[in-house]
Tab-separated table of C-alpha atoms and ligand atoms in Angstrom:
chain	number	residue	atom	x	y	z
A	1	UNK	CA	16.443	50.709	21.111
A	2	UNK	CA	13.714	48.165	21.790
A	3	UNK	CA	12.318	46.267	18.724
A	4	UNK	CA	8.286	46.689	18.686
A	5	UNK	CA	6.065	44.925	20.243
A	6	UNK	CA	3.645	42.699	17.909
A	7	UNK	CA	0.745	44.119	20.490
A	8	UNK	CA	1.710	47.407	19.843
A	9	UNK	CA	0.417	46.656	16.059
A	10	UNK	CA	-3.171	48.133	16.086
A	11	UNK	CA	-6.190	45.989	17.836
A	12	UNK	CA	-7.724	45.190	14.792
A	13	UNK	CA	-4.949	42.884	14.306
A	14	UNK	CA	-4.873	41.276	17.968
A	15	UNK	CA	-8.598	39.725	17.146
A	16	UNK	CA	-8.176	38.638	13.847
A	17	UNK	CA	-9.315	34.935	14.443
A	18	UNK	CA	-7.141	31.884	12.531
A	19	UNK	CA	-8.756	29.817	9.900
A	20	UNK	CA	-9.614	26.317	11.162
A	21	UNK	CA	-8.705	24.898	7.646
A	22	UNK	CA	-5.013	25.552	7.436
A	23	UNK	CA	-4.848	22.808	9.899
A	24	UNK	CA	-6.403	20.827	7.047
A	25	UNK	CA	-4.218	22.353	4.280
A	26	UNK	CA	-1.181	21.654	6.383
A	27	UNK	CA	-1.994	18.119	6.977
A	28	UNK	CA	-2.892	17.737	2.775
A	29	UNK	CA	0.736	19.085	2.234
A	30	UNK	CA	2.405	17.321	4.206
A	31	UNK	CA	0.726	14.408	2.953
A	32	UNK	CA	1.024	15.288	-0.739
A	33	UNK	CA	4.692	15.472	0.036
A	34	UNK	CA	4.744	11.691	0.840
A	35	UNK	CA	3.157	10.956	-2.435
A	36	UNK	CA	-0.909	10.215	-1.170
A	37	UNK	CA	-3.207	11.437	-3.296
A	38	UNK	CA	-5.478	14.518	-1.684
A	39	UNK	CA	-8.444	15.582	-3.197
A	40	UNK	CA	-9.515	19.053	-2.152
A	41	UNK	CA	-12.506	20.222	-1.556
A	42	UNK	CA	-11.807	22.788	0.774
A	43	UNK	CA	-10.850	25.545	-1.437
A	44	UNK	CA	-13.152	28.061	-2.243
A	45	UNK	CA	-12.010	28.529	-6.122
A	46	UNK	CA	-13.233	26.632	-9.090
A	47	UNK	CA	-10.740	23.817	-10.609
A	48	UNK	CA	-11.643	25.086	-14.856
A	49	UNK	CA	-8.765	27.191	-15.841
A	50	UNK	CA	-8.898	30.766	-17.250
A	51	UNK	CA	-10.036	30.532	-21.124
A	52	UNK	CA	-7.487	30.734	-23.319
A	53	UNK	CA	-8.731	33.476	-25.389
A	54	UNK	CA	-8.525	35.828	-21.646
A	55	UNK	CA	-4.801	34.235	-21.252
A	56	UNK	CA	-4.227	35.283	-25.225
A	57	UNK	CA	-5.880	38.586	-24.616
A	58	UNK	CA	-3.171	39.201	-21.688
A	59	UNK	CA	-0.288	38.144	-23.689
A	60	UNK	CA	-1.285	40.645	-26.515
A	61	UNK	CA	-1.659	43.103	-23.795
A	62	UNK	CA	1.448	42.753	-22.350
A	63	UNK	CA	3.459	42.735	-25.556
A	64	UNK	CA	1.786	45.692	-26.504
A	65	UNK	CA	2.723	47.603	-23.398
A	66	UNK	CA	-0.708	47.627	-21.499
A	67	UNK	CA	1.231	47.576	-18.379
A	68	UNK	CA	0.786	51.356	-16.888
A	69	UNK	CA	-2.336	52.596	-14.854
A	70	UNK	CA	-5.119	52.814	-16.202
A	71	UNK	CA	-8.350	55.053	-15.634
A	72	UNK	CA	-8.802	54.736	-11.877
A	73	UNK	CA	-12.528	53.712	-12.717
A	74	UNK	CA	-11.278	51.010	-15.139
A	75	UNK	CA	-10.634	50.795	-18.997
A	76	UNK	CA	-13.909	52.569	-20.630
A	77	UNK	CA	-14.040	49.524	-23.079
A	78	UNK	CA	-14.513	47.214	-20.117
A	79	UNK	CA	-16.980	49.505	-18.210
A	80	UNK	CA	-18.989	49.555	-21.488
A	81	UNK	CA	-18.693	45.563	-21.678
A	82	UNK	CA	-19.977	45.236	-18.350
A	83	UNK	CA	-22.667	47.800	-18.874
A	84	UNK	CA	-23.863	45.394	-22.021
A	85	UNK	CA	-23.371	42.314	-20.322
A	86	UNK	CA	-26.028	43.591	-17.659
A	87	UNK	CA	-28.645	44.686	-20.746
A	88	UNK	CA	-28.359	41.398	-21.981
A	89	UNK	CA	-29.841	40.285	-18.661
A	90	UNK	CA	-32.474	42.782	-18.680
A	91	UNK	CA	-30.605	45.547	-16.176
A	92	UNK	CA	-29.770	48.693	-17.118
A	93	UNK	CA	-26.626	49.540	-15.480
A	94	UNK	CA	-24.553	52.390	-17.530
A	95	UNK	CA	-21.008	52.062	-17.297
A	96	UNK	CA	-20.572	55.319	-15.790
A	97	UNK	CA	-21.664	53.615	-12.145
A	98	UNK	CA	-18.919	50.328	-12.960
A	99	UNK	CA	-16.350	50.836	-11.152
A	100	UNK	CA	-13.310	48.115	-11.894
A	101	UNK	CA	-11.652	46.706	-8.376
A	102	UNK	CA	-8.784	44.810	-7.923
A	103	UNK	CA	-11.545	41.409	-7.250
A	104	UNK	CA	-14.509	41.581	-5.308
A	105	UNK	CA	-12.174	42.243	-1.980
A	106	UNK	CA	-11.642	45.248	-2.882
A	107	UNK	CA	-15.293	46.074	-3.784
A	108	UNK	CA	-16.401	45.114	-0.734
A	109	UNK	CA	-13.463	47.631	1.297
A	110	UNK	CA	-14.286	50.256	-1.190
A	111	UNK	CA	-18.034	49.669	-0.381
A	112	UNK	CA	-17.374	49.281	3.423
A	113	UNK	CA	-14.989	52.968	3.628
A	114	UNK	CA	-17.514	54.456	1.514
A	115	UNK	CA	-20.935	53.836	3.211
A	116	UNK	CA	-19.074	52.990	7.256
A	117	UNK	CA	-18.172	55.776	9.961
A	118	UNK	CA	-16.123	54.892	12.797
A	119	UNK	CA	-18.562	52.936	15.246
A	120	UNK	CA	-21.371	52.068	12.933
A	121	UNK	CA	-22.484	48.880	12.636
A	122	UNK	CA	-23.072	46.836	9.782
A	123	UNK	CA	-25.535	44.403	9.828
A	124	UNK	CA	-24.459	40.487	8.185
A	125	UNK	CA	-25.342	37.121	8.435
A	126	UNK	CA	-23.929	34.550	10.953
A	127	UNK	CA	-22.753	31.921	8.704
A	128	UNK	CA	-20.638	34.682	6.191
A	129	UNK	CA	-17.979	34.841	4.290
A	130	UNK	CA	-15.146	35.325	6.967
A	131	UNK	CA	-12.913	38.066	5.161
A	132	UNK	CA	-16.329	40.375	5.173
A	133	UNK	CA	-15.759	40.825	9.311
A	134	UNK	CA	-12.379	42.572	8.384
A	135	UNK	CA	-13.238	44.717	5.586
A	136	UNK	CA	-15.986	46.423	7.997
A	137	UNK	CA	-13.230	46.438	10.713
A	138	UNK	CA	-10.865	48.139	8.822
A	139	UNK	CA	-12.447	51.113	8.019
A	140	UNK	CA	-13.603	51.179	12.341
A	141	UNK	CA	-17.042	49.273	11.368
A	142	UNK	CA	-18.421	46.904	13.970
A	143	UNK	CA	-20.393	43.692	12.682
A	144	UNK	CA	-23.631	42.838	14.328
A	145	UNK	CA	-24.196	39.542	13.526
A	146	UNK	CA	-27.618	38.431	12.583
A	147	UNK	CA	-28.156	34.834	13.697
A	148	UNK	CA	-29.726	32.864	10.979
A	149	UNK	CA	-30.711	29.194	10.431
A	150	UNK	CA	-31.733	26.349	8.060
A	151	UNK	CA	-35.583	27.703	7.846
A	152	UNK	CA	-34.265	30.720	6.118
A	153	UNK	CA	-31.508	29.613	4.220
A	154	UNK	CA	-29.036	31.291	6.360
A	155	UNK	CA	-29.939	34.351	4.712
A	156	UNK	CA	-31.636	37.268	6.971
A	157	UNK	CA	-34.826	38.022	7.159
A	158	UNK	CA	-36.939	41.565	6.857
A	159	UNK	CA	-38.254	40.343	10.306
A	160	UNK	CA	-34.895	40.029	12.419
A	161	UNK	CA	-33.388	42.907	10.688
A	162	UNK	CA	-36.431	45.095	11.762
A	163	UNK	CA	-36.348	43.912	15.622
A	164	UNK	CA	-32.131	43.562	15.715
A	165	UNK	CA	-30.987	46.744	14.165
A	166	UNK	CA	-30.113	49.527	16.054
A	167	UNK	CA	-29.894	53.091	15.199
A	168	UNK	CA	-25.804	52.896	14.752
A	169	UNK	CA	-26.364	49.772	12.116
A	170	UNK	CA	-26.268	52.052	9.427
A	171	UNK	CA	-25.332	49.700	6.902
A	172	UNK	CA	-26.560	45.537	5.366
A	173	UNK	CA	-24.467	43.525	3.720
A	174	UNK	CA	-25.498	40.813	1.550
A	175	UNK	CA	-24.181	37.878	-0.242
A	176	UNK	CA	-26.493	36.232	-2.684
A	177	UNK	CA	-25.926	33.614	-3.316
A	178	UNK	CA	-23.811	33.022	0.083
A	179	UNK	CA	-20.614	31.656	0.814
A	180	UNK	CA	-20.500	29.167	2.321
A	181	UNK	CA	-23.968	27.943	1.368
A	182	UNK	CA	-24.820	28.481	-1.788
A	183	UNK	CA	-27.872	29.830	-0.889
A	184	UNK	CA	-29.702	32.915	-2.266
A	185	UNK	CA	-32.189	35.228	-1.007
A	186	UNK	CA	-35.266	34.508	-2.078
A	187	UNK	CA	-36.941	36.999	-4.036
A	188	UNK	CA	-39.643	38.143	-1.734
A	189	UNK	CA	-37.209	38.664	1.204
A	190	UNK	CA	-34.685	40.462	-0.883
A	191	UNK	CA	-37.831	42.582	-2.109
A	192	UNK	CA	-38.687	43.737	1.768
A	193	UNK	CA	-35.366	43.711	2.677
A	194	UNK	CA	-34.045	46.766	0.030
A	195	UNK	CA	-37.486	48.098	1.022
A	196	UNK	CA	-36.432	48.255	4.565
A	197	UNK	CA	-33.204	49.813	3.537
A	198	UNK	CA	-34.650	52.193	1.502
A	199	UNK	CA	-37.089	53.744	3.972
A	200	UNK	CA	-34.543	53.438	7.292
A	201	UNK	CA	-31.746	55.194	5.016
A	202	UNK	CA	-29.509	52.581	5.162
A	203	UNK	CA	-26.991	51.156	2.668
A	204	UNK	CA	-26.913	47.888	1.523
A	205	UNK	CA	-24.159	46.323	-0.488
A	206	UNK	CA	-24.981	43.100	-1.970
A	207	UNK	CA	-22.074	40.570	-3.303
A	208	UNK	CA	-23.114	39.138	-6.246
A	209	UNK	CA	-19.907	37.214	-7.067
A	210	UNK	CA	-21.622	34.264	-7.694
A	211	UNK	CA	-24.573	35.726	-9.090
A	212	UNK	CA	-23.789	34.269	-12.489
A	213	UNK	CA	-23.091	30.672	-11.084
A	214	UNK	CA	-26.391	30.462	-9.918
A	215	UNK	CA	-28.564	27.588	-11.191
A	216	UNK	CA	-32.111	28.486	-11.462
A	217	UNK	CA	-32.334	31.318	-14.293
A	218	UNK	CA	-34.750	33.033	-12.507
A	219	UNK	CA	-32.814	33.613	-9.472
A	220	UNK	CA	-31.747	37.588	-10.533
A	221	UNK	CA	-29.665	40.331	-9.072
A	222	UNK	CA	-30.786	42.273	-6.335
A	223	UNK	CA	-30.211	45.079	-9.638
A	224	UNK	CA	-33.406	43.991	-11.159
A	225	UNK	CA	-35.289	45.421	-8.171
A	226	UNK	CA	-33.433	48.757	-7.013
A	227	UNK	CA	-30.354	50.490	-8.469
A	228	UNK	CA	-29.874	52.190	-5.120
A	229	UNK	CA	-27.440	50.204	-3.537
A	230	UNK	CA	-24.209	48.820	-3.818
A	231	UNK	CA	-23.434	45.609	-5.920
A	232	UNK	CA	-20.066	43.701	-5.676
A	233	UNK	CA	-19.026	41.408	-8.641
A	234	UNK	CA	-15.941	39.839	-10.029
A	235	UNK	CA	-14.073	37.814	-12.582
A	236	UNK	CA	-12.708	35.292	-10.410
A	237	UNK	CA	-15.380	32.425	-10.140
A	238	UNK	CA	-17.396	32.608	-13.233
A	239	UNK	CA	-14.689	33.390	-15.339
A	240	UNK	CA	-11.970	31.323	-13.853
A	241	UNK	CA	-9.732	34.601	-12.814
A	242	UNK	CA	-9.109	34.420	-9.106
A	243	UNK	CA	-5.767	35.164	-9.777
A	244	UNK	CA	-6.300	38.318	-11.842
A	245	UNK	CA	-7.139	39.823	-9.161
A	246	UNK	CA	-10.043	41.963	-11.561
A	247	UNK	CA	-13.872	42.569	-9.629
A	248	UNK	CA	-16.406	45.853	-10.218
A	249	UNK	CA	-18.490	47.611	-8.296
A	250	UNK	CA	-21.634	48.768	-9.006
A	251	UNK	CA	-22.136	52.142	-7.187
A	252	UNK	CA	-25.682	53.341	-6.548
A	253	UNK	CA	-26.236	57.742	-8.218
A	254	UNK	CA	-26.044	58.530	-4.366
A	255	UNK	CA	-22.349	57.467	-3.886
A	256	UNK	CA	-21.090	57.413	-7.517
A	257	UNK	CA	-18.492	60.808	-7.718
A	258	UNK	CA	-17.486	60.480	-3.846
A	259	UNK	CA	-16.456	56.603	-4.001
A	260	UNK	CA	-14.834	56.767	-7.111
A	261	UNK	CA	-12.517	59.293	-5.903
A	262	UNK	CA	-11.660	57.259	-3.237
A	263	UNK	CA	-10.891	54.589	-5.269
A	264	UNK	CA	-8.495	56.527	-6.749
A	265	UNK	CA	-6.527	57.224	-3.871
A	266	UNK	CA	-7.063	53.921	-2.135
A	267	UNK	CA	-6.277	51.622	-5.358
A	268	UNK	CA	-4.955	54.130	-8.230
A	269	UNK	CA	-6.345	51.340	-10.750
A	270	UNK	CA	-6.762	47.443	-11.369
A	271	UNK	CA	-4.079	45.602	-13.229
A	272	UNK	CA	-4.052	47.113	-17.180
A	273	UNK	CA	-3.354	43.961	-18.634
A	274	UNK	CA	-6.366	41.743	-16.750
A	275	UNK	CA	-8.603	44.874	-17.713
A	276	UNK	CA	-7.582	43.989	-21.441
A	277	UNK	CA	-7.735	40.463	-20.986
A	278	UNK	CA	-11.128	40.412	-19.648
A	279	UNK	CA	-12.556	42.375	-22.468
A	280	UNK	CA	-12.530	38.492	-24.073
A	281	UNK	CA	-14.624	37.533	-21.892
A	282	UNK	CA	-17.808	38.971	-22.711
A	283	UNK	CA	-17.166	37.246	-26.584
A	284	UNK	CA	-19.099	33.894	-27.367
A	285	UNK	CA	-15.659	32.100	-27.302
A	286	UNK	CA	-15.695	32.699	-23.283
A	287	UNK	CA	-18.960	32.932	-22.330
A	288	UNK	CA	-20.127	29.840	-24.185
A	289	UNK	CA	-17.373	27.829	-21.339
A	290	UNK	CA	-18.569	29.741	-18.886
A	291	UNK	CA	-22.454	28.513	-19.520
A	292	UNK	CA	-20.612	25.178	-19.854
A	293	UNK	CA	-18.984	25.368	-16.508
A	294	UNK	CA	-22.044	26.386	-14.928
A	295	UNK	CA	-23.741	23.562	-16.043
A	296	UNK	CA	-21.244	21.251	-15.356
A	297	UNK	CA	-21.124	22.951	-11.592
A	298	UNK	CA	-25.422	21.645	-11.187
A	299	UNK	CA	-24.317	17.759	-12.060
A	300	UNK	CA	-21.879	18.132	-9.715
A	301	UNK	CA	-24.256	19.517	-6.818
A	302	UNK	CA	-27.104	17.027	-8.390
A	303	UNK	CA	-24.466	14.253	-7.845
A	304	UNK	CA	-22.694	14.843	-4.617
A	305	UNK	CA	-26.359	16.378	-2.238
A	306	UNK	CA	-27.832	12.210	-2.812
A	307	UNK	CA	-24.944	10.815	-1.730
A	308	UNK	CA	-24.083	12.623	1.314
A	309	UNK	CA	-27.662	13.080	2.729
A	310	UNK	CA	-27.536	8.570	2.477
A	311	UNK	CA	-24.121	9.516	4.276
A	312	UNK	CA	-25.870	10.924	6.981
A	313	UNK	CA	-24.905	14.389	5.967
A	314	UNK	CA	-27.535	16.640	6.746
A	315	UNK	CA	-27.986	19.578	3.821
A	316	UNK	CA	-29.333	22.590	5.061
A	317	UNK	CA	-31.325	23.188	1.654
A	318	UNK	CA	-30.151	22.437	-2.145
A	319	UNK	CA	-27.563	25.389	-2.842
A	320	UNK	CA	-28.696	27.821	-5.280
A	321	UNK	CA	-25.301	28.162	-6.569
A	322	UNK	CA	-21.776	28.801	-6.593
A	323	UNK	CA	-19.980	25.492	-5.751
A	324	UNK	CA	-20.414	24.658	-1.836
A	325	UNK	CA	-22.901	22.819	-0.123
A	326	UNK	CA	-23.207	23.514	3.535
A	327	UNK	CA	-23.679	20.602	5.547
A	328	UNK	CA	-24.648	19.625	9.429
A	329	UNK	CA	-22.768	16.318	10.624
A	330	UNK	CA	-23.864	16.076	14.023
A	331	UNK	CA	-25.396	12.717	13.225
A	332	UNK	CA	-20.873	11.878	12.236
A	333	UNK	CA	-19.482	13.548	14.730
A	334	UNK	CA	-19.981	16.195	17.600
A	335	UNK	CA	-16.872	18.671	16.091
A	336	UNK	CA	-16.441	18.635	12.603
A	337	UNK	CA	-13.041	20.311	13.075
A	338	UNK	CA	-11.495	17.071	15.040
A	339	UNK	CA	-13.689	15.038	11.792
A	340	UNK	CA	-12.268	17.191	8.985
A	341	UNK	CA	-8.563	16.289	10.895
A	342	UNK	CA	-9.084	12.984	11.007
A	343	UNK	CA	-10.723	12.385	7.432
A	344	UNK	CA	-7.809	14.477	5.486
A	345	UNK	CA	-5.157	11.931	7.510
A	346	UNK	CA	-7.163	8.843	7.353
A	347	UNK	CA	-8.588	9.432	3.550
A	348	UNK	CA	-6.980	12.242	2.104
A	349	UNK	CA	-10.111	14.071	1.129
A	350	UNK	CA	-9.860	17.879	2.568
A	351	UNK	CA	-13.048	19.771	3.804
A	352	UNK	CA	-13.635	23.235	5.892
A	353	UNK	CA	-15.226	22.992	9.202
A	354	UNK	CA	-17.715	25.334	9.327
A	355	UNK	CA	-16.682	26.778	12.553
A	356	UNK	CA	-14.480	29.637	10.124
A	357	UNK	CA	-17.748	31.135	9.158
A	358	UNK	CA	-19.973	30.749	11.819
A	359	UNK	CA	-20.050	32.265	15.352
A	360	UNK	CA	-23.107	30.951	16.596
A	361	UNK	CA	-23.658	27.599	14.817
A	362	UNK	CA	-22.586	24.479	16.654
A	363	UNK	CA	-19.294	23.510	15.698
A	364	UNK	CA	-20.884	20.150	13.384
A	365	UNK	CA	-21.063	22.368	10.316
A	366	UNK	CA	-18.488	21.599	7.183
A	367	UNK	CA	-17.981	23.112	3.912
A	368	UNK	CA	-17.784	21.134	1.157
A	369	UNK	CA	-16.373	22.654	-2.124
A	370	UNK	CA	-17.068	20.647	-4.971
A	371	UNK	CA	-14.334	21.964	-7.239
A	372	UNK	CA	-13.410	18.550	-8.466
A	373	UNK	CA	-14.362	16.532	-11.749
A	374	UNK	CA	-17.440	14.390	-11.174
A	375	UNK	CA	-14.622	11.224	-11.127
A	376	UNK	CA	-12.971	12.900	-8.311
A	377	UNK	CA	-16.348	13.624	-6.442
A	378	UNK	CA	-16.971	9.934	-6.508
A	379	UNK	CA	-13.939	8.866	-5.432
A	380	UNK	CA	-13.917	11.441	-2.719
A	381	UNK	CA	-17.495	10.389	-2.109
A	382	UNK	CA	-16.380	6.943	-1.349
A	383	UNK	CA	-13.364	7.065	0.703
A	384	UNK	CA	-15.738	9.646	3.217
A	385	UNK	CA	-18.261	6.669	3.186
A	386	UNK	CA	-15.667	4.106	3.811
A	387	UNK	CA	-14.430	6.565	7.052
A	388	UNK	CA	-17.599	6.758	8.495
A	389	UNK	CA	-18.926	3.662	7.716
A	390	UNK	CA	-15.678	0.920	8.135
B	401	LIG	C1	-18.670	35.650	-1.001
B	401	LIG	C2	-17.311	36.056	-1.489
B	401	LIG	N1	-17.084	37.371	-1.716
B	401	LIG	C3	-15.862	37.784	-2.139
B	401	LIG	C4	-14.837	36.900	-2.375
B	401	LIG	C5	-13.491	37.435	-2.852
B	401	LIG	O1	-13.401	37.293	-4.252
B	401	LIG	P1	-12.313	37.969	-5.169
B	401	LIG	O2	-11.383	36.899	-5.616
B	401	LIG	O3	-13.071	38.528	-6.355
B	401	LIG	O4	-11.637	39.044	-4.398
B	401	LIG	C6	-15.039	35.525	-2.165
B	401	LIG	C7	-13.951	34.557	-2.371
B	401	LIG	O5	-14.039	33.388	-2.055
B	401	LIG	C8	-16.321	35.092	-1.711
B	401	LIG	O6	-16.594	33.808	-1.493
């Protein structure tokens, strides 16, 4: 009998394209091995740790045997905390349409399966978050990329969408604020935009995952203006929980009994014990560090955009949020793979190229992660400067 063939495996897997930065993260081992001191700002996850009244929350659950499935929608107590948490931002959003996901990847698969036939497109910005690509291809999707730029803040525009879709892009998909930017939508566009959607009859899913890390207050959900799409969210960056593994989805009336009863049979529940756990963090305790964090995230970008635009950096616009800046080097260097390469080795200071979320952008583009203490930043700042400069 003849072992199988790895391109017998289905085609979805033969195109699945590498990430440019394990290069980097293999160098920074390998380095850390031998003792040098790597600072990373390459990985897209923020450096506070969980609070400790989530981790005591878990260990109470635990002990107390909160370790079966749950409700495949999600504990009701944490459906109704979500639901409140939204009120206190002005958005009425009854629990009833929260669905709980194991993170926001799962949101967005759910979201994908539920609104994406075999062969439809879904529309999505060119720079994107490079795991959206696969969710759409799982469930037979095809991306068509929209090609955005600096003038728009890599975000689409009303205007492309309406001369660039096609009758099979049945879907959008938005991040906002983006990965890797930082970048929202601004309010105007995101206004014609779920107009568009509305009267074309197509769905839009929106990932808000770092809605709540953005910086100006009046930058709001995509909620506040329709509650007839699809809104992805999730406890891993603003509260620290990437490794919970614990997101929601916000399901528009439309979809509400029909996705939820997939997500039963594609998920059965998230973990029972994070579901407890994150019931803390809608109490002051929590949320006060997570206003703190926020904060705390602004200095950083107020500290490290100066720095590198004297660097030569060029910064597509001030990052709305989240914890990335986005930057062009092609005044450094004319592949910011080969630079990213050569700066972990020579410095020890770990960036993405941007070629792992962009298609169409020249390959100068980096991602720079500031998930580092302000010290670190500075120190991190400095050795790049000394690289380019010595
Ligand atoms: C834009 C975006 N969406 C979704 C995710 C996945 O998040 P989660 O940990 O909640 O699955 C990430 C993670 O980096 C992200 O940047």
């Amino acid at each position: 009998m003849r072992p199988i063939d790895p391109r017998e495996l289905a085609d979805r897997l033969q195109t699945i394209p590498p990430f440019h930065v394990m290069e980097v993260v293999r160098i920074a081992e390998e380095l850390e091995s031998l003792g040098v001191d790597v600072i990373h700002l390459e990985v897209g996850e923020p450096d506070f740790p969980t609070s400790s009244s989530v981790i005591e929350r878990a260990c109470i659950a635990l002990q107390a045997g909160k370790t079966r499935y749950t409700d495949s929608r999600g504990i009701e107590r944490l459906r109704d905390a979500l639901s409140a948490w939204y009120q206190s931002h002005g958005l009425d959003v009854p629990a009833r349409r929260i669905q709980i996901t194991l993170g926001a990847s799962a949101g967005l698969l759910l979201a994908s399966a539920a609104t994406t036939n075999p062969g439809n497109g879904v529309l999505m910005a060119d720079p994107a978050y490079p795991c959206n690509p696969r969710f759409v291809e799982a469930v037979g999707g095809e991306v068509h990329w929209i090609t955005t730029d600096m003038t728009t803040q890599f975000q689409p525009t009303c205007t492309a969408l309406e001369s660039e879709a096609t009758a099979s892009d049945r879907t959008l998909m938005l991040a906002h604020p983006a990965n890797p930017t930082g970048q929202a939508v601004p309010r105007a566009e995101l206004e014609r935009m779920i107009h568009w959607c509305l009267t074309t009859h197509r769905h839009l899913i929106v990932d808000e995952i770092y809605q709540s890390l953005a910086f100006n207050d009046a930058l709001g959900s995509s909620l506040m203006i329709s509650d007839q799409h699809f809104v992805v969210g999730s406890f891993s960056k603003y509260f620290n929980m990437t490794g919970w593994r614990l997101g929601w989805l916000v399901i528009p009336e439309y979809a509400l009994e029909a996705t939820q009863r997939l997500a039963q049979h594609l998920f059965i529940c998230a973990p029972s014990f994070a579901q407890e756990a994150a019931l803390a963090c809608f109490e002051s305790d929590a949320l006060q560090e997570a206003e703190i964090h926020r904060r705390e995230l602004k200095a950083r970008r107020d500290l490290l955009i100066p720095r590198l635009e004297e660097m030569g950096f060029q910064i597509a616009a001030e990052p709305d949020g989240a914890f990335y800046v986005f930057v062009d080097a092609s005044d450094i260097t004319s592949d910011s793979q080969q630079f990213c390469s050569d700066l972990i080795r020579e410095t020890g200071v770990a960036m993405t190229p941007g070629v792992d979320f962009s298609n169409s952008l020249p390959p100068t583009w980096i991602r720079i992660a500031y998930t580092q203490p302000a010290d670190r930043l500075l120190e991190a700042l400095d050795r790049v400067d000394r690289f380019i400069h010595d």
